[in-house]
mmCIF file of C-alpha atoms and ligand atoms in Angstrom:
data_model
loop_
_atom_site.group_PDB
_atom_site.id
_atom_site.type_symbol
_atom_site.label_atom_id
_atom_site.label_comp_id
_atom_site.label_asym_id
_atom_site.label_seq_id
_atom_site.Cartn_x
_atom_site.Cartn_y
_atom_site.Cartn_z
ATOM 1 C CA UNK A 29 34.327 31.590 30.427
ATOM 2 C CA UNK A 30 31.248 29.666 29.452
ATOM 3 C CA UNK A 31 31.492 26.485 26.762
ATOM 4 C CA UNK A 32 28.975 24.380 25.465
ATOM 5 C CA UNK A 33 29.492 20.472 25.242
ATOM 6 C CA UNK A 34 28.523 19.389 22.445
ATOM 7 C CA UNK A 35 26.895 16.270 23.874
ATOM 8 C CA UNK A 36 24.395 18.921 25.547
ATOM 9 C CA UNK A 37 24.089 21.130 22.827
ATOM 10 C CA UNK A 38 24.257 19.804 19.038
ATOM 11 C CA UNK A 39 26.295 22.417 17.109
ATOM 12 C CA UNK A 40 26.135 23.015 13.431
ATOM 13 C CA UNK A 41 29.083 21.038 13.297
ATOM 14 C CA UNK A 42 27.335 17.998 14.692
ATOM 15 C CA UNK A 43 24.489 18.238 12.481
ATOM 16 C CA UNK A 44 26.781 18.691 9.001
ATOM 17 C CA UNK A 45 28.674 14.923 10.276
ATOM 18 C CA UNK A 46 25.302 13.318 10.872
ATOM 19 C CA UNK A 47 24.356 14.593 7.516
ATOM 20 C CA UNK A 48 27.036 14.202 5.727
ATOM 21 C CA UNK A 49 26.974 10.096 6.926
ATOM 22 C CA UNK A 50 23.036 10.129 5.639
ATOM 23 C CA UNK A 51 24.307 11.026 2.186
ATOM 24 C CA UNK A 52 27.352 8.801 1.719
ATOM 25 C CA UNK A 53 24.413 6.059 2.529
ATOM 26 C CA UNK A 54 22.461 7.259 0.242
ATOM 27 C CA UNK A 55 24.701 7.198 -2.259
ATOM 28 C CA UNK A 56 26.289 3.568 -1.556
ATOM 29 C CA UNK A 57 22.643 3.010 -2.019
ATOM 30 C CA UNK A 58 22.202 4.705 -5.544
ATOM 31 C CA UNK A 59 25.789 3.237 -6.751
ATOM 32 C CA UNK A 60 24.771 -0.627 -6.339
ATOM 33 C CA UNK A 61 21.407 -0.589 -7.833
ATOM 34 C CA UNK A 62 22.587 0.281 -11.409
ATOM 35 C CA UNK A 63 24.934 -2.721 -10.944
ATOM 36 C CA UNK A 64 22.333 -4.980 -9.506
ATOM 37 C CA UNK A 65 19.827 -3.880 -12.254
ATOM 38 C CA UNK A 66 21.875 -4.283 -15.483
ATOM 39 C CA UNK A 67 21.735 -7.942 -14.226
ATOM 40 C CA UNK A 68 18.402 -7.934 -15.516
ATOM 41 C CA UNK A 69 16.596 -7.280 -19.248
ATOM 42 C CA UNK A 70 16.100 -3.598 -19.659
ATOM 43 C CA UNK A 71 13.024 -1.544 -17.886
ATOM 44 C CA UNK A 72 10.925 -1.476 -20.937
ATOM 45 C CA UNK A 73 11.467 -5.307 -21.480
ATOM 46 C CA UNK A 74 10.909 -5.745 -18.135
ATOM 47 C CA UNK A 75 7.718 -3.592 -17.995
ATOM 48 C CA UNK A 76 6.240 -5.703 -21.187
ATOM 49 C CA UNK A 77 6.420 -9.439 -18.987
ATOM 50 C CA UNK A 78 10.127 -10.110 -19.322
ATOM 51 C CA UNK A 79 11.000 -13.293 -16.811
ATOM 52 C CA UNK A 80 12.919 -11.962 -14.144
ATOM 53 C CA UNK A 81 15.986 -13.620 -12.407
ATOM 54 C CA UNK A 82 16.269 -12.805 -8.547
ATOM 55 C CA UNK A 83 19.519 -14.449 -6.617
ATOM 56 C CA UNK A 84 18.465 -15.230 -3.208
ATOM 57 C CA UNK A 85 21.783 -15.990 -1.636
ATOM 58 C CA UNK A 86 22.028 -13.099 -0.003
ATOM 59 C CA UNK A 87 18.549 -12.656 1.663
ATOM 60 C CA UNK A 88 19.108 -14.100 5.374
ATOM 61 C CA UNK A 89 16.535 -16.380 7.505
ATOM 62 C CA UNK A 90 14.418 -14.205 8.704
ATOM 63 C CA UNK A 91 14.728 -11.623 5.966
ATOM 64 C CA UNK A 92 12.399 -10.429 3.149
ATOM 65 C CA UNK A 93 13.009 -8.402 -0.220
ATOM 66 C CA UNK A 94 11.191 -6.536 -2.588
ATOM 67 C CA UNK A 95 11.646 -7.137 -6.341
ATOM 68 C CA UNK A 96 9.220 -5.356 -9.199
ATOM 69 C CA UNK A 97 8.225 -7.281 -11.790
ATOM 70 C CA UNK A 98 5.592 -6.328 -14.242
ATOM 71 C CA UNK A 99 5.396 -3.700 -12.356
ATOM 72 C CA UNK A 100 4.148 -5.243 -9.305
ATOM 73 C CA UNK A 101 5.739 -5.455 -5.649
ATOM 74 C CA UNK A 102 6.937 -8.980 -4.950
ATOM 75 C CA UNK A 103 7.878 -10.007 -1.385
ATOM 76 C CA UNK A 104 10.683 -12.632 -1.403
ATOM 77 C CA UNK A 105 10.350 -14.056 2.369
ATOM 78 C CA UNK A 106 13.323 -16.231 3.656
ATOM 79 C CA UNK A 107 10.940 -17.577 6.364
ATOM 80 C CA UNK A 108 12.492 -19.084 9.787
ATOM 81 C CA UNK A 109 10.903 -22.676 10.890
ATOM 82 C CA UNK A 110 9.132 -20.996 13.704
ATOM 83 C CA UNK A 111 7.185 -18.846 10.507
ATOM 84 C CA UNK A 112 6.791 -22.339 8.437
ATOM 85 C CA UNK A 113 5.630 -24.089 11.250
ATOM 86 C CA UNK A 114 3.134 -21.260 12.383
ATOM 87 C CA UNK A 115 1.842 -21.357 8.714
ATOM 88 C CA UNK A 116 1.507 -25.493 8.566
ATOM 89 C CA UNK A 117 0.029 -25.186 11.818
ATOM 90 C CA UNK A 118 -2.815 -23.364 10.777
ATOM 91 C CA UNK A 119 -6.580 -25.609 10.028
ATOM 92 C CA UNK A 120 -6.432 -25.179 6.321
ATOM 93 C CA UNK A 121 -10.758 -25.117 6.487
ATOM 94 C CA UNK A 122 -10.752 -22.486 9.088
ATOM 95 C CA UNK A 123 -9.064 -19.709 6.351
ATOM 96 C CA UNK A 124 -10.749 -17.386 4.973
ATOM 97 C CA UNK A 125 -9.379 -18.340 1.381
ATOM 98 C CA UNK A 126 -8.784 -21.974 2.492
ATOM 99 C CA UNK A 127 -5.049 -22.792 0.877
ATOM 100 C CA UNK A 128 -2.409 -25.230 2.081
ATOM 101 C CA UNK A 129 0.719 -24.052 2.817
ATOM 102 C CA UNK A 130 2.971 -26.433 0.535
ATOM 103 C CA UNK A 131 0.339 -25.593 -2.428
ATOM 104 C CA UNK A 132 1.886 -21.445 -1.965
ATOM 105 C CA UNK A 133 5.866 -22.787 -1.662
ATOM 106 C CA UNK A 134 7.850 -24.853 -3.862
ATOM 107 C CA UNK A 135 8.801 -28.721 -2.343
ATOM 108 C CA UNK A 136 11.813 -29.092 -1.012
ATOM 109 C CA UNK A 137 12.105 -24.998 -0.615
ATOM 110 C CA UNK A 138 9.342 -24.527 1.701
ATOM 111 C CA UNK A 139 11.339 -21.350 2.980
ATOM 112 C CA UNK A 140 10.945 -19.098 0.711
ATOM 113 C CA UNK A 141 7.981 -17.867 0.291
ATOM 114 C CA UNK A 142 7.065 -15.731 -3.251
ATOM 115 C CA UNK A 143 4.275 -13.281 -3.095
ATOM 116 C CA UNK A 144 2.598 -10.182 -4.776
ATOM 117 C CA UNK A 145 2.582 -7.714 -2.526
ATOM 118 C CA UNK A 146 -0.554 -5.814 -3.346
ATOM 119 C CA UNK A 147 -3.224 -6.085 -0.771
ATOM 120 C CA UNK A 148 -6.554 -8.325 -2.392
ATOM 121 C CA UNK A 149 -9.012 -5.404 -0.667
ATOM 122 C CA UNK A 150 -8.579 -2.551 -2.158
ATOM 123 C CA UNK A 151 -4.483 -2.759 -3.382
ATOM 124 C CA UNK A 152 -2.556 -1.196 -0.763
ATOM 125 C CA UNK A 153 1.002 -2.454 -0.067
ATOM 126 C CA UNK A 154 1.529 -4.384 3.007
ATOM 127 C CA UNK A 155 4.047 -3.948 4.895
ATOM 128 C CA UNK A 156 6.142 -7.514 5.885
ATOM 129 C CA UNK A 157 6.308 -8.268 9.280
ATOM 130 C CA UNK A 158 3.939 -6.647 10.587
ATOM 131 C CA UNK A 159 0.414 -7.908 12.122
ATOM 132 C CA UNK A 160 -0.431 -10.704 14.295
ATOM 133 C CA UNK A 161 0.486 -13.376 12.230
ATOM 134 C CA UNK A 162 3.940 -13.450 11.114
ATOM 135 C CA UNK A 163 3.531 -12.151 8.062
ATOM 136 C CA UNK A 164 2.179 -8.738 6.290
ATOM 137 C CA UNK A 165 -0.277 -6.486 7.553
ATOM 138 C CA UNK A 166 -2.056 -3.445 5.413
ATOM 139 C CA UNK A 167 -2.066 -0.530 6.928
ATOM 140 C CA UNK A 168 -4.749 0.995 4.848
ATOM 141 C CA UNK A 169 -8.285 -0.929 6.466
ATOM 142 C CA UNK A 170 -6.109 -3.208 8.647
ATOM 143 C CA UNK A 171 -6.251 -6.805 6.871
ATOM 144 C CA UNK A 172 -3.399 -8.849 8.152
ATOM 145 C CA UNK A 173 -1.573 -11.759 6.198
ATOM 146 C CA UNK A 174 0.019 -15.144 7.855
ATOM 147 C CA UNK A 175 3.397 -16.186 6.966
ATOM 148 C CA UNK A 176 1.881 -18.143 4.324
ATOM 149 C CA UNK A 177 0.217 -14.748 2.694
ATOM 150 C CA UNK A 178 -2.766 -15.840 3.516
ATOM 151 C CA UNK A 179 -5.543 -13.348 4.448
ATOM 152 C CA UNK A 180 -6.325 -14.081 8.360
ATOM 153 C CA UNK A 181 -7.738 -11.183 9.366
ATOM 154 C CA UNK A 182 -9.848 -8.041 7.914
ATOM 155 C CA UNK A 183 -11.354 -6.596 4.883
ATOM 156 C CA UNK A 184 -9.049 -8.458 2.295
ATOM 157 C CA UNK A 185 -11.060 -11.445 0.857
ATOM 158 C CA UNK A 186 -8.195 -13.423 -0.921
ATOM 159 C CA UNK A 187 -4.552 -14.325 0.026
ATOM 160 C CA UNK A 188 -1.926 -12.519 -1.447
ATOM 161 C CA UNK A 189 -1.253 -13.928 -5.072
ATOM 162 C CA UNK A 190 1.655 -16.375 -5.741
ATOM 163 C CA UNK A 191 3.316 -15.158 -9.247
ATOM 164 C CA UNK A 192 4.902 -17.937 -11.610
ATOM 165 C CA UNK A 193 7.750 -18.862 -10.649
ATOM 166 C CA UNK A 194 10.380 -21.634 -10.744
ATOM 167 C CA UNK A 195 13.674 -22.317 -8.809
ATOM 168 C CA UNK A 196 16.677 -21.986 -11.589
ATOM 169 C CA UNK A 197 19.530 -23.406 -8.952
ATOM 170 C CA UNK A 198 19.452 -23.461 -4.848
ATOM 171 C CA UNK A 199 19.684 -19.750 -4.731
ATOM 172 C CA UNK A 200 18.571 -18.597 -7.727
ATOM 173 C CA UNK A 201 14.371 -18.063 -8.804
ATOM 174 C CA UNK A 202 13.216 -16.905 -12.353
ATOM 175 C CA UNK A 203 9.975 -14.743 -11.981
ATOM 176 C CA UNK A 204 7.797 -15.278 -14.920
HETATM 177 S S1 LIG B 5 -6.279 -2.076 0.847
HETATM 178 FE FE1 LIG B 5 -5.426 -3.408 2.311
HETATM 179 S S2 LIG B 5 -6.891 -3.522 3.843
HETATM 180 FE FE2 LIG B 5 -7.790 -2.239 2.387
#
């Protein structure tokens, strides 16, 4: 009699679990951002300049997240010391768009770094640790942002905006 493993052969079976998994996901997904957004003022609020709040406590060292307000991309960056070090490193007068470090962070949270993330060339979305610096890089023409957001290298002839913000508690920022 001749069988077919499964580990050589994927059967139908296989593919239905795998897929099956991808949707549950999917749906965890879909189930916590209602919850997550009724924590904020409604879209159309929101869309008109509405402050938003963003709690940051969950966002580890090392990790970044994406929040819309205004209907812009902002990168939340929970930066390691290696990335604020890299970034205060850096000759301020050799930049492109010559900025200090502690003039794009807020004292005394110098990790967290609060960006737009629309690339200053031609408005492309950069993608966050990516590039040779630490920090975003545009896949569109290539420019490439430090850990700081500022432009270090291509097309892109300003650093990445810093929105208004202000800290509300530790772990907690109001954008807006
Ligand atoms: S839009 Fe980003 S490099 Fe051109």
């Amino acid at each position: 009699m001749t069988t077919a493993s499964s580990a050589d052969h994927p059967t139908r079976r296989d593919f239905l679990f795998v897929a099956t998994g991808a949707a549950a996901a999917v749906g965890g997904a879909a189930a916590l951002w209602p919850f997550i957004s009724q924590m904020n003022p409604d879209a159309s609020t929101i869309a008109a300049g509405a402050p938003i709040e963003v709690d940051l406590s969950p966002v580890a060292e090392g990790q970044d997240i994406k929040v819309f307000w205004r209907g812009k991309p902002i990168y939340i960056s929970h930066r390691t010391k290696k990335q604020i070090d890299e970034a205060r490193a850096v000759p301020v007068a050799s930049l492109p768009d010559p900025q200090p470090d502690d003039a794009r962070v807020k004292a005394g949270h110098e990790q967290w770094l609060v960006v737009i993330g629309i690339c200053t060339h031609l408005g492309c979305i950069p993608i966050a640790h990516e590039g040779n610096y630490d920090g975003f890089f545009c896949p569109c023409h290539g420019s490439q942002y430090d850990s700081s957001g500022r432009i270090r290298q291509g097309p892109a002839p300003a650093n990445l905006p810093v929105p208004p913000y202000n800290f509300v508690s530790d772990t907690k920022i109001q954008i807006g």
